[in-house]
Amino acid sequence: MPANKKSKDSKDSSNNDNNSKSNSRSKGAKKDNNSKSSNNTSSSTGETTNTKLKAATSISVRHILCEKHSKKEEALTKLKDGAKFDDVAKEFSEDKARQGGNLGWKIRGSLDAAFEKAAYDVEPSTTANPKYVEVKTGHGYHIIMVEGRK
């Protein structure tokens, strides 16, 4: 009898071990899903982490300006689906930069402060594979990409 009791106890403890393992797995799975979604958010929007960029006094910048948040979200969806930045700007931008969103070369101090800070913090990229950042100013919602720095 004591042998049976001992084996039953060992089964109970192994069941407890299995339960704790499955609980930790399910917690881990939830954590992984959350971390995946936050990673997807960053990479799918093209936003860049603030890596050490060389100081610049001017940038070649493009943007998409939308008065409404919903229209900006539509533009972001197109970009996430792989559309070229200049094509999306032609379709969605609501300002004079509708010709692909090109604002040209801008020197420090010539842009809205919030726009400028965001623009100088994003890595240069191409319209075919843009890295961009979003910012809201008094003019509306901007999606900004930089093509060059000097």
mmCIF file of C-alpha atoms in Angstrom, residues 19-135:
data_model
loop_
_atom_site.group_PDB
_atom_site.id
_atom_site.type_symbol
_atom_site.label_atom_id
_atom_site.label_comp_id
_atom_site.label_asym_id
_atom_site.label_seq_id
_atom_site.Cartn_x
_atom_site.Cartn_y
_atom_site.Cartn_z
ATOM 1 C CA ASN A 19 -0.214 22.318 -14.816
ATOM 2 C CA SER A 20 2.377 24.908 -13.878
ATOM 3 C CA LYS A 21 4.182 24.289 -17.172
ATOM 4 C CA SER A 22 1.009 24.694 -19.198
ATOM 5 C CA ASN A 23 0.121 27.835 -17.221
ATOM 6 C CA SER A 24 3.535 29.298 -17.876
ATOM 7 C CA ARG A 25 3.222 28.347 -21.540
ATOM 8 C CA SER A 26 -0.133 30.061 -21.862
ATOM 9 C CA LYS A 27 1.221 33.153 -20.130
ATOM 10 C CA GLY A 28 4.240 33.031 -22.416
ATOM 11 C CA ALA A 29 1.988 32.660 -25.445
ATOM 12 C CA LYS A 30 -0.003 35.708 -24.426
ATOM 13 C CA LYS A 31 3.173 37.661 -23.886
ATOM 14 C CA ASP A 32 4.522 36.596 -27.276
ATOM 15 C CA ASN A 33 1.288 37.674 -28.970
ATOM 16 C CA ASN A 34 1.479 41.064 -27.319
ATOM 17 C CA SER A 35 5.095 41.548 -28.209
ATOM 18 C CA LYS A 36 4.384 40.464 -31.782
ATOM 19 C CA SER A 37 1.585 42.976 -32.149
ATOM 20 C CA SER A 38 3.714 45.793 -30.773
ATOM 21 C CA ASN A 39 6.564 44.789 -33.064
ATOM 22 C CA ASN A 40 4.190 44.645 -36.007
ATOM 23 C CA THR A 41 2.955 48.112 -35.223
ATOM 24 C CA SER A 42 6.412 49.579 -35.379
ATOM 25 C CA SER A 43 7.618 47.746 -38.428
ATOM 26 C CA SER A 44 4.394 47.888 -40.382
ATOM 27 C CA THR A 45 4.147 51.656 -40.057
ATOM 28 C CA GLY A 46 7.687 52.063 -41.219
ATOM 29 C CA GLU A 47 8.541 54.057 -38.157
ATOM 30 C CA THR A 48 12.162 53.911 -37.195
ATOM 31 C CA THR A 49 13.756 53.749 -33.818
ATOM 32 C CA ASN A 50 15.889 56.760 -33.131
ATOM 33 C CA THR A 51 19.245 55.339 -34.167
ATOM 34 C CA LYS A 52 22.214 57.640 -34.165
ATOM 35 C CA LEU A 53 21.715 59.769 -37.291
ATOM 36 C CA LYS A 54 24.375 62.178 -38.469
ATOM 37 C CA ALA A 55 23.551 65.774 -37.667
ATOM 38 C CA ALA A 56 21.968 67.504 -40.627
ATOM 39 C CA THR A 57 21.227 71.124 -41.434
ATOM 40 C CA SER A 58 18.804 70.278 -44.228
ATOM 41 C CA ILE A 59 16.619 67.398 -45.358
ATOM 42 C CA SER A 60 14.807 66.415 -48.536
ATOM 43 C CA VAL A 61 11.335 65.671 -47.233
ATOM 44 C CA ARG A 62 8.004 64.350 -48.504
ATOM 45 C CA HIS A 63 4.736 64.228 -46.637
ATOM 46 C CA ILE A 64 1.090 63.312 -46.857
ATOM 47 C CA LEU A 65 -1.179 65.842 -45.153
ATOM 48 C CA CYS A 66 -4.705 64.867 -44.157
ATOM 49 C CA GLU A 67 -7.177 67.005 -42.243
ATOM 50 C CA LYS A 68 -9.048 63.974 -40.908
ATOM 51 C CA HIS A 69 -7.582 61.129 -38.886
ATOM 52 C CA SER A 70 -9.632 58.565 -40.828
ATOM 53 C CA LYS A 71 -8.147 59.698 -44.149
ATOM 54 C CA LYS A 72 -4.622 59.485 -42.695
ATOM 55 C CA GLU A 73 -5.408 55.930 -41.558
ATOM 56 C CA GLU A 74 -6.515 55.033 -45.104
ATOM 57 C CA ALA A 75 -3.230 56.382 -46.450
ATOM 58 C CA LEU A 76 -1.284 54.377 -43.856
ATOM 59 C CA THR A 77 -3.136 51.231 -44.886
ATOM 60 C CA LYS A 78 -2.081 51.773 -48.500
ATOM 61 C CA LEU A 79 1.541 52.278 -47.431
ATOM 62 C CA LYS A 80 1.445 49.146 -45.274
ATOM 63 C CA ASP A 81 0.092 47.235 -48.260
ATOM 64 C CA GLY A 82 3.203 48.203 -50.233
ATOM 65 C CA ALA A 83 2.083 51.229 -52.254
ATOM 66 C CA LYS A 84 4.760 53.776 -53.167
ATOM 67 C CA PHE A 85 4.841 56.851 -50.938
ATOM 68 C CA ASP A 86 4.545 59.333 -53.810
ATOM 69 C CA ASP A 87 1.525 57.517 -55.270
ATOM 70 C CA VAL A 88 -0.250 57.559 -51.907
ATOM 71 C CA ALA A 89 0.601 61.261 -51.497
ATOM 72 C CA LYS A 90 -0.924 62.062 -54.897
ATOM 73 C CA GLU A 91 -4.119 60.307 -53.884
ATOM 74 C CA PHE A 92 -4.488 61.420 -50.250
ATOM 75 C CA SER A 93 -2.515 64.602 -49.546
ATOM 76 C CA GLU A 94 -4.676 67.688 -49.112
ATOM 77 C CA ASP A 95 -2.106 70.406 -49.765
ATOM 78 C CA LYS A 96 -0.044 71.895 -52.559
ATOM 79 C CA ALA A 97 2.495 69.058 -52.277
ATOM 80 C CA ARG A 98 0.130 66.698 -54.063
ATOM 81 C CA GLN A 99 2.794 66.048 -56.693
ATOM 82 C CA GLY A 100 4.056 63.089 -54.704
ATOM 83 C CA GLY A 101 4.235 64.946 -51.417
ATOM 84 C CA ASN A 102 7.615 66.453 -52.268
ATOM 85 C CA LEU A 103 8.420 69.525 -50.184
ATOM 86 C CA GLY A 104 12.003 69.672 -51.449
ATOM 87 C CA TRP A 105 15.050 70.539 -49.355
ATOM 88 C CA LYS A 106 14.194 72.248 -46.077
ATOM 89 C CA ILE A 107 16.658 73.802 -43.644
ATOM 90 C CA ARG A 108 16.350 73.641 -39.865
ATOM 91 C CA GLY A 109 13.978 76.261 -38.546
ATOM 92 C CA SER A 110 11.889 76.527 -41.717
ATOM 93 C CA LEU A 111 9.202 73.994 -40.751
ATOM 94 C CA ASP A 112 6.557 73.658 -38.037
ATOM 95 C CA ALA A 113 8.414 72.655 -34.843
ATOM 96 C CA ALA A 114 6.605 69.315 -34.348
ATOM 97 C CA PHE A 115 6.920 68.448 -38.048
ATOM 98 C CA GLU A 116 10.609 69.364 -38.063
ATOM 99 C CA LYS A 117 11.457 67.325 -34.976
ATOM 100 C CA ALA A 118 9.759 64.255 -36.413
ATOM 101 C CA ALA A 119 11.316 64.736 -39.859
ATOM 102 C CA TYR A 120 14.874 65.150 -38.572
ATOM 103 C CA ASP A 121 14.508 62.005 -36.444
ATOM 104 C CA VAL A 122 13.504 59.641 -39.288
ATOM 105 C CA GLU A 123 16.030 57.738 -41.392
ATOM 106 C CA PRO A 124 16.287 58.550 -45.093
ATOM 107 C CA SER A 125 14.567 56.070 -47.407
ATOM 108 C CA THR A 126 13.068 55.720 -50.880
ATOM 109 C CA THR A 127 9.482 56.196 -52.033
ATOM 110 C CA ALA A 128 9.366 52.521 -53.047
ATOM 111 C CA ASN A 129 10.365 51.341 -49.561
ATOM 112 C CA PRO A 130 9.597 54.271 -47.247
ATOM 113 C CA LYS A 131 10.440 54.682 -43.589
ATOM 114 C CA TYR A 132 8.009 57.213 -42.256
ATOM 115 C CA VAL A 133 6.689 58.815 -39.122
ATOM 116 C CA GLU A 134 3.322 60.278 -38.198
ATOM 117 C CA VAL A 135 2.796 63.622 -36.498
#
